[in-house]
CSV table of C-alpha atoms and ligand atoms in Angstrom, one decimal:
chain,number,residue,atom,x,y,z
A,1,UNK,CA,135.2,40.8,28.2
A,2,UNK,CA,136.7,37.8,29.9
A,3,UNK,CA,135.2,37.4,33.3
A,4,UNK,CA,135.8,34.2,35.8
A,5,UNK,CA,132.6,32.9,37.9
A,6,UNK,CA,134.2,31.1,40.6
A,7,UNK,CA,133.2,29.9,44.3
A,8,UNK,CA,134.4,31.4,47.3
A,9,UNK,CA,133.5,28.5,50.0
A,10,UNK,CA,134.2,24.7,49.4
A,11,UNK,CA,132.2,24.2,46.2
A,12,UNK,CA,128.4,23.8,45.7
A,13,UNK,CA,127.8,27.4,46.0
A,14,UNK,CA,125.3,27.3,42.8
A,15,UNK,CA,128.1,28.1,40.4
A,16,UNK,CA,126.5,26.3,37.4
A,17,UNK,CA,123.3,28.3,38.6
A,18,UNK,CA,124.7,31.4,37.8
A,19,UNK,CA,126.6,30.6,34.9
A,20,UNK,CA,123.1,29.7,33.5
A,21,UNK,CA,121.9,32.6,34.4
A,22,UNK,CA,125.2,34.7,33.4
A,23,UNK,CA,126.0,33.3,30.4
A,24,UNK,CA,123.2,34.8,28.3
A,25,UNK,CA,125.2,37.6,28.2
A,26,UNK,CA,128.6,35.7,26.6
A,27,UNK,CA,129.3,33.9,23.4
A,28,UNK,CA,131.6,31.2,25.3
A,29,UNK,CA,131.8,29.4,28.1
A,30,UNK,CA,134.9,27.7,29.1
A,31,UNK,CA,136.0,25.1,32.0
A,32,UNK,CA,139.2,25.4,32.9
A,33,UNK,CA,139.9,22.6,35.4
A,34,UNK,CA,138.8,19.3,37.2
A,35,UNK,CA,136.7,16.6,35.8
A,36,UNK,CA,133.5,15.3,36.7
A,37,UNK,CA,134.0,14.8,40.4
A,38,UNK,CA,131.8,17.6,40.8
A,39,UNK,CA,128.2,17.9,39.3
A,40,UNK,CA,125.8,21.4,38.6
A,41,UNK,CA,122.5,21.5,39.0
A,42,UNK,CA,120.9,23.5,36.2
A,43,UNK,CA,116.9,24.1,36.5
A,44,UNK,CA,115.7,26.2,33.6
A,45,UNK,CA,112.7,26.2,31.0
A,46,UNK,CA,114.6,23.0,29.3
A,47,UNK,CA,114.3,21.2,32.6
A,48,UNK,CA,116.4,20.0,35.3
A,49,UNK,CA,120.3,18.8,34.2
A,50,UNK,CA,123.0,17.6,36.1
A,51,UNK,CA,126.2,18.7,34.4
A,52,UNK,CA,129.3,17.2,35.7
A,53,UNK,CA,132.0,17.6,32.5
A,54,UNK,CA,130.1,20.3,30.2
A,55,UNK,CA,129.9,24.1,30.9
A,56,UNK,CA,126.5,25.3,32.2
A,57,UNK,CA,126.3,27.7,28.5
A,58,UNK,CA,124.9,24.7,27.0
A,59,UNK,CA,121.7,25.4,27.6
A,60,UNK,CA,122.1,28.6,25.7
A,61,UNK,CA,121.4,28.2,22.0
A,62,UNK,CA,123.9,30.9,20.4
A,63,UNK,CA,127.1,30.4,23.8
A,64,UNK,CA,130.4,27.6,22.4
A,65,UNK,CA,130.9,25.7,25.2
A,66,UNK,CA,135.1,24.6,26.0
A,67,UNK,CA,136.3,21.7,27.7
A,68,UNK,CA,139.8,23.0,28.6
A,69,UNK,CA,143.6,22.4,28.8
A,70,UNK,CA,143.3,22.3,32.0
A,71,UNK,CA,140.7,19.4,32.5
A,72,UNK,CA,140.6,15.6,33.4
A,73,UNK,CA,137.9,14.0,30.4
A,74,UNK,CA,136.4,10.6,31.5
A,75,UNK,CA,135.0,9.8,27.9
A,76,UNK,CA,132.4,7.2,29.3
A,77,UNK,CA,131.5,9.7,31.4
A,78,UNK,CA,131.4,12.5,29.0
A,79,UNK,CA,129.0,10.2,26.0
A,80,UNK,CA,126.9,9.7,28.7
A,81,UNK,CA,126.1,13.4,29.6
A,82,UNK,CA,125.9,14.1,25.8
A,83,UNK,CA,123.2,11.7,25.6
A,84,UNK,CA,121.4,12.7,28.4
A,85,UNK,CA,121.6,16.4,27.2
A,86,UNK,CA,120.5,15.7,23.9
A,87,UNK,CA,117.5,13.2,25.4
A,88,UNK,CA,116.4,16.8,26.8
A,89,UNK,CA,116.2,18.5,23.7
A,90,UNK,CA,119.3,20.1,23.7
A,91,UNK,CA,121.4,21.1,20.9
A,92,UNK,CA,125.1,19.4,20.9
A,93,UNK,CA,127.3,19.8,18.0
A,94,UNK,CA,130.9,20.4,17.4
A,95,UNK,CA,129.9,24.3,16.6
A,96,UNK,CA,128.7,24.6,20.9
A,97,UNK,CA,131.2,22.0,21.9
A,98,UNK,CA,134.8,21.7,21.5
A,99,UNK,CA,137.0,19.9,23.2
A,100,UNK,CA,140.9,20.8,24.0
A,101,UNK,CA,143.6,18.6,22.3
A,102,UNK,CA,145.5,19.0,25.1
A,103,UNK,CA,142.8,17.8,27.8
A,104,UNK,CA,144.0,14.5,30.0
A,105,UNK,CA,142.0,11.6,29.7
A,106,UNK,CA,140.4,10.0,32.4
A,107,UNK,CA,140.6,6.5,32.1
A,108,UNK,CA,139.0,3.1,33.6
A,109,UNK,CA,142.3,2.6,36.0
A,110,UNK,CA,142.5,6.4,37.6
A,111,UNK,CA,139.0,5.2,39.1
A,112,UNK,CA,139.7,2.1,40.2
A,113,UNK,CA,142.9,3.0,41.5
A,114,UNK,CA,141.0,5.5,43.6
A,115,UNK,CA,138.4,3.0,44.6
A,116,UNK,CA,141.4,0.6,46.2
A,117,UNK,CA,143.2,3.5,47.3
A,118,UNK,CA,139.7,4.9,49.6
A,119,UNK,CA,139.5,1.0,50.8
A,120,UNK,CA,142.9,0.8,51.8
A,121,UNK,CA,142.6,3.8,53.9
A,122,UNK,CA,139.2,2.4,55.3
A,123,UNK,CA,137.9,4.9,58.3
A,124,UNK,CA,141.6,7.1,57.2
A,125,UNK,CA,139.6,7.7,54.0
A,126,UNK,CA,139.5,11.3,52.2
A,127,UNK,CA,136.0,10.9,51.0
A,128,UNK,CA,136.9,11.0,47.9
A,129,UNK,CA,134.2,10.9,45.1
A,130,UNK,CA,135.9,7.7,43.3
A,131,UNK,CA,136.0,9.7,39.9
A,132,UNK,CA,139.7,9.0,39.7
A,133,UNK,CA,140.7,12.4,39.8
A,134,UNK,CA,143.8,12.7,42.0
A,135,UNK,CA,145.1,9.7,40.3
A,136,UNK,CA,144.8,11.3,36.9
A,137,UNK,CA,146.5,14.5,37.8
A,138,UNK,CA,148.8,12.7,39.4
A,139,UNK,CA,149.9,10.9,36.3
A,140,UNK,CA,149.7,14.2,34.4
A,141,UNK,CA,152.3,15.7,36.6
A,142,UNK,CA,154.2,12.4,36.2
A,143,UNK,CA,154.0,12.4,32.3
A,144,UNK,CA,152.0,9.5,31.8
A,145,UNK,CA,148.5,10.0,30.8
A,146,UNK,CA,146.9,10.1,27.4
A,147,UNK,CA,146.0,13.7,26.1
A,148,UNK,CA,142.8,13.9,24.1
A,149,UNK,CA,145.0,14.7,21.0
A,150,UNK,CA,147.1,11.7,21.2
A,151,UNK,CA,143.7,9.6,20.3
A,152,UNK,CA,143.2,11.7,16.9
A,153,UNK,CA,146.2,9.5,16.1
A,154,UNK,CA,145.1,6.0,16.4
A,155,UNK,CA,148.3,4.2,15.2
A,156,UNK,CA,150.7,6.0,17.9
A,157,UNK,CA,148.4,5.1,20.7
A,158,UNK,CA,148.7,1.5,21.1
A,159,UNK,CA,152.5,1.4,21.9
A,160,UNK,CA,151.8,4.9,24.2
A,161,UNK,CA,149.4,2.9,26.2
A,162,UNK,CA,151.3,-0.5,26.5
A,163,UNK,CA,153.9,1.6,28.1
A,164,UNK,CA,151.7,3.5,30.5
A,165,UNK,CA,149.6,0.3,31.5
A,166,UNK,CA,153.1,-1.4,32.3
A,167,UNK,CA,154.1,1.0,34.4
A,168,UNK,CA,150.4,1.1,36.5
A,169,UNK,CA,150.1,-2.6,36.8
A,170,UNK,CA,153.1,-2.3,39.2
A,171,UNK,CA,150.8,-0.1,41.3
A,172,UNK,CA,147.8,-2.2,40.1
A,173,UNK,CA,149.1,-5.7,41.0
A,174,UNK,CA,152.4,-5.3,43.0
A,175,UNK,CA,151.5,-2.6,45.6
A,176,UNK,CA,147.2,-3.4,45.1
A,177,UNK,CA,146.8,-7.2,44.3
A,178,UNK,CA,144.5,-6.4,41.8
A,179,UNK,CA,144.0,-7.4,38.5
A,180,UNK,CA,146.0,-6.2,35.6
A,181,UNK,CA,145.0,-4.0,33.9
A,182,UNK,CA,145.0,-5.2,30.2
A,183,UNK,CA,145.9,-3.2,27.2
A,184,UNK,CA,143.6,-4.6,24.5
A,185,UNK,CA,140.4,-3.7,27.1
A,186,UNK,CA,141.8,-0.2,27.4
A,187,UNK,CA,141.9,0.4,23.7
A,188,UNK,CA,138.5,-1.1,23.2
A,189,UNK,CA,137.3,1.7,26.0
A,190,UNK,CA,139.4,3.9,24.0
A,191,UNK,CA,138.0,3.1,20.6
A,192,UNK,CA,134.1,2.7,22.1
A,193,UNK,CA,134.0,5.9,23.7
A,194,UNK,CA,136.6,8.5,21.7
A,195,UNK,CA,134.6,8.0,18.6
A,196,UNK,CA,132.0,9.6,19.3
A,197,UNK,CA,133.9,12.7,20.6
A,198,UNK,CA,136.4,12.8,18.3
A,199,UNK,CA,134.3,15.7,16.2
A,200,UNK,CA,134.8,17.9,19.0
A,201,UNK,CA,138.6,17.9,19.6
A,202,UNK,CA,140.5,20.7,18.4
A,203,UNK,CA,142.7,23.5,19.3
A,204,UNK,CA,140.5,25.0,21.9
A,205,UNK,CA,143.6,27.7,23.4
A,206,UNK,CA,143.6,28.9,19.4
A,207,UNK,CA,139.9,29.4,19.3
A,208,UNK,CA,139.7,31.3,22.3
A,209,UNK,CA,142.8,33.2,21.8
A,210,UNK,CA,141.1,34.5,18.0
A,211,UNK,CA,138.0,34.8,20.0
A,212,UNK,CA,139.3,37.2,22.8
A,213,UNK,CA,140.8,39.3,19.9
A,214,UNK,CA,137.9,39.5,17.9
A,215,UNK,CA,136.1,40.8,21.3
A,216,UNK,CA,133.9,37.9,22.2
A,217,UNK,CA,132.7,37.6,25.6
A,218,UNK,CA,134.2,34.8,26.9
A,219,UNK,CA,133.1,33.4,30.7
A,220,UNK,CA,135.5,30.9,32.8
A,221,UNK,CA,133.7,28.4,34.8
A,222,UNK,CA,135.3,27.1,37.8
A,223,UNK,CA,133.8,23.3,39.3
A,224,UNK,CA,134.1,23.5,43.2
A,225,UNK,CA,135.6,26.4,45.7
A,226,UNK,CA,138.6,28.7,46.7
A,227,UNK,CA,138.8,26.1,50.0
A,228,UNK,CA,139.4,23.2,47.5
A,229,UNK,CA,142.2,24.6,45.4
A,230,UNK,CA,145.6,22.4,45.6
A,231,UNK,CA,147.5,25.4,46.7
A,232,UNK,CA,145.1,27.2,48.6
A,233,UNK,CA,142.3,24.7,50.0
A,234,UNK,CA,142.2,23.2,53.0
A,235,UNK,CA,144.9,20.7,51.7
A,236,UNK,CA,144.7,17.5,51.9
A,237,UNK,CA,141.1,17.5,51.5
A,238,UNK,CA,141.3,19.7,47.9
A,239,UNK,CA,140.7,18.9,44.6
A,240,UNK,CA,143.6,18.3,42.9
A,241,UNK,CA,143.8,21.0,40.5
A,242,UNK,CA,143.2,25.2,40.7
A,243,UNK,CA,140.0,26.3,41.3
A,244,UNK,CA,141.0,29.5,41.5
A,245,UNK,CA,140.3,32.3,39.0
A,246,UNK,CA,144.1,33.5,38.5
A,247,UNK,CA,144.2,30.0,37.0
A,248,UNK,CA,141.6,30.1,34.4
A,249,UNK,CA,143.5,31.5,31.5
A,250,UNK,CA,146.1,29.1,31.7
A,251,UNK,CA,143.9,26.0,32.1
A,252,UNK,CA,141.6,27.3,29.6
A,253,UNK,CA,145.0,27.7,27.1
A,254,UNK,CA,145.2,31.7,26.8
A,255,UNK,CA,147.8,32.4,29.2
A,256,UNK,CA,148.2,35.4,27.2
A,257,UNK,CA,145.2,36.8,28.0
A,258,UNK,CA,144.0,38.6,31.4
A,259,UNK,CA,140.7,37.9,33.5
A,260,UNK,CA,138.6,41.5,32.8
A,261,UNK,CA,136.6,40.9,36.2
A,262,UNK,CA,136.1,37.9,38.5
A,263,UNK,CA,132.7,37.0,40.0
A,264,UNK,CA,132.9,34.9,43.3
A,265,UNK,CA,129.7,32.7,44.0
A,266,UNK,CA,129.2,32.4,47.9
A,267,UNK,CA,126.4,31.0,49.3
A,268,UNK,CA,124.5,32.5,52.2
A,269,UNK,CA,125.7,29.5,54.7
A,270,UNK,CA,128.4,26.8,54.6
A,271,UNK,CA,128.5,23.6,52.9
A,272,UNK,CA,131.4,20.9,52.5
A,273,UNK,CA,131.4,17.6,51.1
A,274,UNK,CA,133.7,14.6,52.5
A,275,UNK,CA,136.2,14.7,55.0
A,276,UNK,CA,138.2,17.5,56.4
A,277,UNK,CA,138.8,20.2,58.7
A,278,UNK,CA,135.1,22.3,58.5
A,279,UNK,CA,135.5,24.7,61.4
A,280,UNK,CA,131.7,26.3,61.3
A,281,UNK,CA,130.3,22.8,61.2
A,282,UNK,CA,126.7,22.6,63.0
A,283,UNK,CA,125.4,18.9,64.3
A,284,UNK,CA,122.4,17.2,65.1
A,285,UNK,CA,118.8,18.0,64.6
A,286,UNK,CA,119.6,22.1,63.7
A,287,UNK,CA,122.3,20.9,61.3
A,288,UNK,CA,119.5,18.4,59.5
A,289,UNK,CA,117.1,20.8,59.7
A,290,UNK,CA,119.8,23.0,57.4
A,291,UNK,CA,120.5,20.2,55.3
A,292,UNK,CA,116.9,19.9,54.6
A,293,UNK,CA,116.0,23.5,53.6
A,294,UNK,CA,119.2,23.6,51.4
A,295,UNK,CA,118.3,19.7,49.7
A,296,UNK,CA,122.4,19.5,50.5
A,297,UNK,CA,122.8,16.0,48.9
A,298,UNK,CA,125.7,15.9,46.4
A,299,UNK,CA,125.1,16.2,42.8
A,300,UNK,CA,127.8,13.8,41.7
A,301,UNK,CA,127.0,11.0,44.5
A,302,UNK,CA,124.3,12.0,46.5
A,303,UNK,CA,126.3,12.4,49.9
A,304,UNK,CA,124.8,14.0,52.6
A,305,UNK,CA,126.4,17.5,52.7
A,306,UNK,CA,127.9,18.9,55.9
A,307,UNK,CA,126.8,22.1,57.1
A,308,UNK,CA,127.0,25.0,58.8
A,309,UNK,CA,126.6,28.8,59.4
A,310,UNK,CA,128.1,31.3,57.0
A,311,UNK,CA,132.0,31.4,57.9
A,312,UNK,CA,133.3,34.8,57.8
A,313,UNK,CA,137.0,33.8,58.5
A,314,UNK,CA,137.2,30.9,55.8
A,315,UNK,CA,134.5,32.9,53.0
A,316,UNK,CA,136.7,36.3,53.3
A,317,UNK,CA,139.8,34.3,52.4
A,318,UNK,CA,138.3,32.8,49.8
A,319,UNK,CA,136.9,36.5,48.1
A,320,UNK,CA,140.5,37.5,48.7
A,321,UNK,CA,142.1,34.2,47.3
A,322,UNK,CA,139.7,34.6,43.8
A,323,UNK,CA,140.4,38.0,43.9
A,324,UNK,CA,136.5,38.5,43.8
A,325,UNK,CA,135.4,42.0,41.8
A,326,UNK,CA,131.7,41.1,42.6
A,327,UNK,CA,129.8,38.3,44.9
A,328,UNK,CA,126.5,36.8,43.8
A,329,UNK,CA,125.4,35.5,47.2
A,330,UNK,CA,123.3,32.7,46.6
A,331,UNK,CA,120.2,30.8,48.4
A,332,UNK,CA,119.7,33.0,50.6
A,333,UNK,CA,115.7,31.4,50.7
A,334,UNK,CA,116.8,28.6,52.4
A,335,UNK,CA,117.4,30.6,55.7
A,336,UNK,CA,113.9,31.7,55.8
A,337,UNK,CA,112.6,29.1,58.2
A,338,UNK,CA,115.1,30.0,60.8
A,339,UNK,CA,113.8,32.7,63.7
A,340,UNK,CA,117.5,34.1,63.7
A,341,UNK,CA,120.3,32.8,61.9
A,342,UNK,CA,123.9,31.6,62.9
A,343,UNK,CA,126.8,33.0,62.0
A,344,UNK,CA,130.7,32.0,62.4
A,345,UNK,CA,132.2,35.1,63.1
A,346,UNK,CA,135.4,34.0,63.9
A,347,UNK,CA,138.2,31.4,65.1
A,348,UNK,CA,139.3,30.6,68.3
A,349,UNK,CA,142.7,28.5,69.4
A,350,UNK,CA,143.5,28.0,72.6
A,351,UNK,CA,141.8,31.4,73.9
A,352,UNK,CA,143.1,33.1,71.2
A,353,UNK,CA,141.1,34.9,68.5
A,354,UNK,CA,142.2,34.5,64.8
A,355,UNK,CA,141.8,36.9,62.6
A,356,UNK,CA,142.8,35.2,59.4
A,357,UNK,CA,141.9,31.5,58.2
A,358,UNK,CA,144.8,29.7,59.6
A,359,UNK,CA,146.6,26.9,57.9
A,360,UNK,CA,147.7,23.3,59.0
A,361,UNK,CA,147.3,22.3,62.4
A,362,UNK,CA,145.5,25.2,63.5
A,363,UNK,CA,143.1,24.8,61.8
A,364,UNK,CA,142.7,21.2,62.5
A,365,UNK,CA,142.3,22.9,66.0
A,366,UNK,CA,140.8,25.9,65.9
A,367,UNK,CA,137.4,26.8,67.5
A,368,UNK,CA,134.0,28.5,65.8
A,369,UNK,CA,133.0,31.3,67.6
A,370,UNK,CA,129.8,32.0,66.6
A,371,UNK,CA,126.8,34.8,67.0
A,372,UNK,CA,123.8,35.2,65.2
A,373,UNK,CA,121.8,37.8,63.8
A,374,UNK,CA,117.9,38.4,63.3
A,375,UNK,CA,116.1,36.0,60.7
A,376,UNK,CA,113.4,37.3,58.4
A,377,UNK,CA,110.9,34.2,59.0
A,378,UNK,CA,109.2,34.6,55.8
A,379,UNK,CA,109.0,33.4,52.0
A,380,UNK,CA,111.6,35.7,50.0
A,381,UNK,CA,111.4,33.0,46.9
A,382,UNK,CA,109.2,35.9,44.9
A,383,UNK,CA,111.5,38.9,46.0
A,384,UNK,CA,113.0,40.3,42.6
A,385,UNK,CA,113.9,43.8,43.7
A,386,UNK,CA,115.8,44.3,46.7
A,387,UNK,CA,112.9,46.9,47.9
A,388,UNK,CA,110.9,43.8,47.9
A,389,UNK,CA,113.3,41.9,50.5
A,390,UNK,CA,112.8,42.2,54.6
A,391,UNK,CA,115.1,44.6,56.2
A,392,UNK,CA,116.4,41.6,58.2
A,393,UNK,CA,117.1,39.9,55.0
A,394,UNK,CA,118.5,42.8,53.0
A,395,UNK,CA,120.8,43.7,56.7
A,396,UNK,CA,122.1,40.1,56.3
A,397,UNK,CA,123.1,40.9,52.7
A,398,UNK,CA,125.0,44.1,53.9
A,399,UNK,CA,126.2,42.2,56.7
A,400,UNK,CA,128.3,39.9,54.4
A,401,UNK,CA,129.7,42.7,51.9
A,402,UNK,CA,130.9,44.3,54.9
A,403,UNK,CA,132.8,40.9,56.0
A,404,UNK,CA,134.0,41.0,52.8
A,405,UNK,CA,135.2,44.0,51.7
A,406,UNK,CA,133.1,42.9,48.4
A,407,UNK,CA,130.0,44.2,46.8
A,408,UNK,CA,127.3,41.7,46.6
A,409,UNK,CA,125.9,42.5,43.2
A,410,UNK,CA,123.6,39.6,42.7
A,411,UNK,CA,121.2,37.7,45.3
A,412,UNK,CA,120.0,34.5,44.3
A,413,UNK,CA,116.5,33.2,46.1
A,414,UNK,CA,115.7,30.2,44.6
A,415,UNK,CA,116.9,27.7,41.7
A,416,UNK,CA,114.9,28.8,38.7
A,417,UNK,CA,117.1,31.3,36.2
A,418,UNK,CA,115.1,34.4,37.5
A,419,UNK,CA,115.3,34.0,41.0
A,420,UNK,CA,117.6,36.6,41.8
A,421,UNK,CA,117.6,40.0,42.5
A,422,UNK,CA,120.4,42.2,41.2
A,423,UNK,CA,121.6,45.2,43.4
B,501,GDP,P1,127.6,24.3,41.9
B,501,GDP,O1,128.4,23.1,41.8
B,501,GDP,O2,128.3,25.4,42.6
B,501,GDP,O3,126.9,24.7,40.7
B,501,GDP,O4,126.4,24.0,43.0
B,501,GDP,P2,125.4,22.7,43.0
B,501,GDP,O5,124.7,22.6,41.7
B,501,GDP,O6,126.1,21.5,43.6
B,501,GDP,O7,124.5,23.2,44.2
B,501,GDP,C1,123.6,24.2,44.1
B,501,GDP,C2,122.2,23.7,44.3
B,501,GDP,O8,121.4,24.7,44.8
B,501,GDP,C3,121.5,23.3,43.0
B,501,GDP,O9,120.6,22.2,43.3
B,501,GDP,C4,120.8,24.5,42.6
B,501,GDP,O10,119.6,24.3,41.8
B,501,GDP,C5,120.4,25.1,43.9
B,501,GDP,N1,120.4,26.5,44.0
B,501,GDP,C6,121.2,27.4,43.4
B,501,GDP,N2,120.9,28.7,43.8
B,501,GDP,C7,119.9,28.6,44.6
B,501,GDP,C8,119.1,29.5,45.4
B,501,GDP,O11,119.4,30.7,45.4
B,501,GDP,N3,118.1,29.0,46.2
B,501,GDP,C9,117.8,27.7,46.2
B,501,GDP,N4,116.8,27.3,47.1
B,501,GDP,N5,118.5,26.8,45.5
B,501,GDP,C10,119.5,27.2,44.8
């Protein structure tokens, strides 16, 4: 069974929530794309983890855990979560974790470059999270970045890099004024923080390929949303790689293989980090008061999310755009202080109603239309049946899988692992 668990709004849906909670049911666990812009917040009997670069099955004793094809490594960053993990008792070994040879490193420059790049564009800025990820990908596509492989072969990497860091340092110091970038530093990074990993590097589209066949249960773990994808997101403001499912097998290196079912991850209002066209956005004190319920701080930087009601317009492209089989809505709980709840229904531009999420310009433009619906005013944290929900509560869940022409098959109501209620 190969199944895809992938968010349907703009990231932070509680994807690494459910993969906890999923995964006890799969013997792998794979990320496919992105790097550690993006952070999970895992609460379970082990603790509480933030996991930026490592699937969410790694808190599951008997699940192998994949860093993919498809990724961007930063191996500072990467140590530094291994440690962390294995400070909190858990189990890290090259038997759980395995790395892809094919994998791009992050390295020291793709942040900084990021970090002049946001300052040069001052109040123009993205918002980007200054992990160096679009400038990584960037020199993916370009043909001149370091694959994790390449550093299992110490003696070709030092004339690979001298090229590479000649080339940047014209960005670095022509276009940036900054300092060079200097090769001997980047091997010593190189050399400091590959060592430890090196155990874990291997053929990872080999393993899961003989895995597949041999009828594992392997699980694809998307980092942020359908709205961030480079093709389909609200582009500019996307990642820079696929978030959606369709792209799993290939950035998880079994293009051979099919997805068996897809399971989108929406959450029961909207969130959005950074800049950006957020049509359903909500201000002042009902938008903090949001914020607040939902603790919407970033897990990677601790940015004050933006928020708003659940969007039907942008959450029903985003089921279609994953190609959704199920949903698992998610914190539903955190609308339980509100009397009744608000709901974007729909766009409006220039008088007009949209009916599909528009693209561009319009949506730059376009207008929330919104309604709202009775709230349920009550504590639904201990609800594990959905017999045990309030009909206001259970009519918002039907109200959604309507919208989306997708069954809801899980409802989460709180963090812990067994906060949800399956329908
Ligand atoms: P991800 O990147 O999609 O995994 O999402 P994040 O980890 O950034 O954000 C989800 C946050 O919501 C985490 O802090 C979770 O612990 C928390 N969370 C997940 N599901 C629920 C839920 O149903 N209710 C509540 N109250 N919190 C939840």
């Amino acid at each position: 069974m190969l199944t895809a668990i992938t968010g349907i709004n703009w990231g932070d849906e509680g994807k690494g929530r459910m993969v906890d909670l999923l995964s006890q049911d799969y013997d792998v666990v794979v990320r496919y794309q992105g790097g550690n812009n993006a952070g999970h917040t895992v609460v379970n009997d082990r603790g509480s983890f933030i996991l930026n670069l490592i699937p969410s099955g790694i808190f599951n004793e008997n699940v192998v855990n994949v860093l993919g094809n498809g990724m961007v490594i930063d191996l500072h960053h990467l140590c530094g979560e291994i440690e962390n993990l294995r400070r909190g008792g858990i189990r890290i070994t090259p038997d759980n974790l395995k790395i892809s040879d094919r994998a791009i490193v992050c390295m020291p420059y793709h942040v900084d470059q990021d970090c002049l790049e946001e300052s040069r564009l001052a109040d123009k800025k993205f918002g980007s999270t200054r992990r160096g990820i679009a400038y990584v990908y960037g020199d993916k596509y370009m043909k001149k970045a370091i694959r994790m492989g390449d550093l299992l072969h110490r003696e070709a990497i030092a004339d690979k890099l001298a090229d590479i860091v000649e080339w940047k340092n014209l960005t670095m110091v022509k276009a940036y004024g900054a300092e060079p970038v200097r090769v001997e530093a980047m091997l010593e990074w190189l050399e400091r923080y590959f060592t430890p990993l090196s155990d874990f590097v291997c053929d990872t589209g080999l393993y899961l390929d003989q895995a597949a066949k041999a009828g594992r249960n392997i699980m694809f773990e998307a980092q942020l949303g359908a709205l961030r994808d480079i093709d389909f997101g609200i582009y500019p403001y996307t990642s820079s790689s696929s978030t959606i499912a369709a792209y799993a097998p290939v950035g998880a290196g079994i293009p051979n293989h099919r997805l068996d079912k897809v399971i989108g991850i929406i959450k029961a209002y909207s969130t959005c980090v950074g800049e950006g066209p957020f049509t359903c956005e909500m201000f002042g004190p009902e938008a903090e008061a949001l914020r607040q319920a939902g603790h919407e701080y970033g897990a990677a930087t601790g940015r004050p999310r933006r928020v708003g009601g659940f969007d039907v317009l942008a959450s029903r492209y985003g089921t279609r755009m994953q190609g959704a089989d199920e949903l698992a809505l998610t914190k539903l709980d955190v609308l339980s202080y509100m009397e009744e709840i608000p709901v974007c229904v729909g766009y409006e531009l220039n008088g007009r109603a949209l009916t599909d999420f528009p693209v561009g310009l319009e949506l730059d433009q376009a207008k929330p239309v919104y309604t709202s619906l009775p709230g349920w005013h009550c504590d639904i944290s201990a609800c594990r049946k959905a017999e045990d929900l309030p009909r206001e509560a259970l009519d918002y869940v039907r109200f959604i899988e309507k919208a989306m022409e997708c069954k809801v098959r899980y409802v989460s109501v709180g963090p812990e692992r067994d906060a949800y209620i399956l329908l």
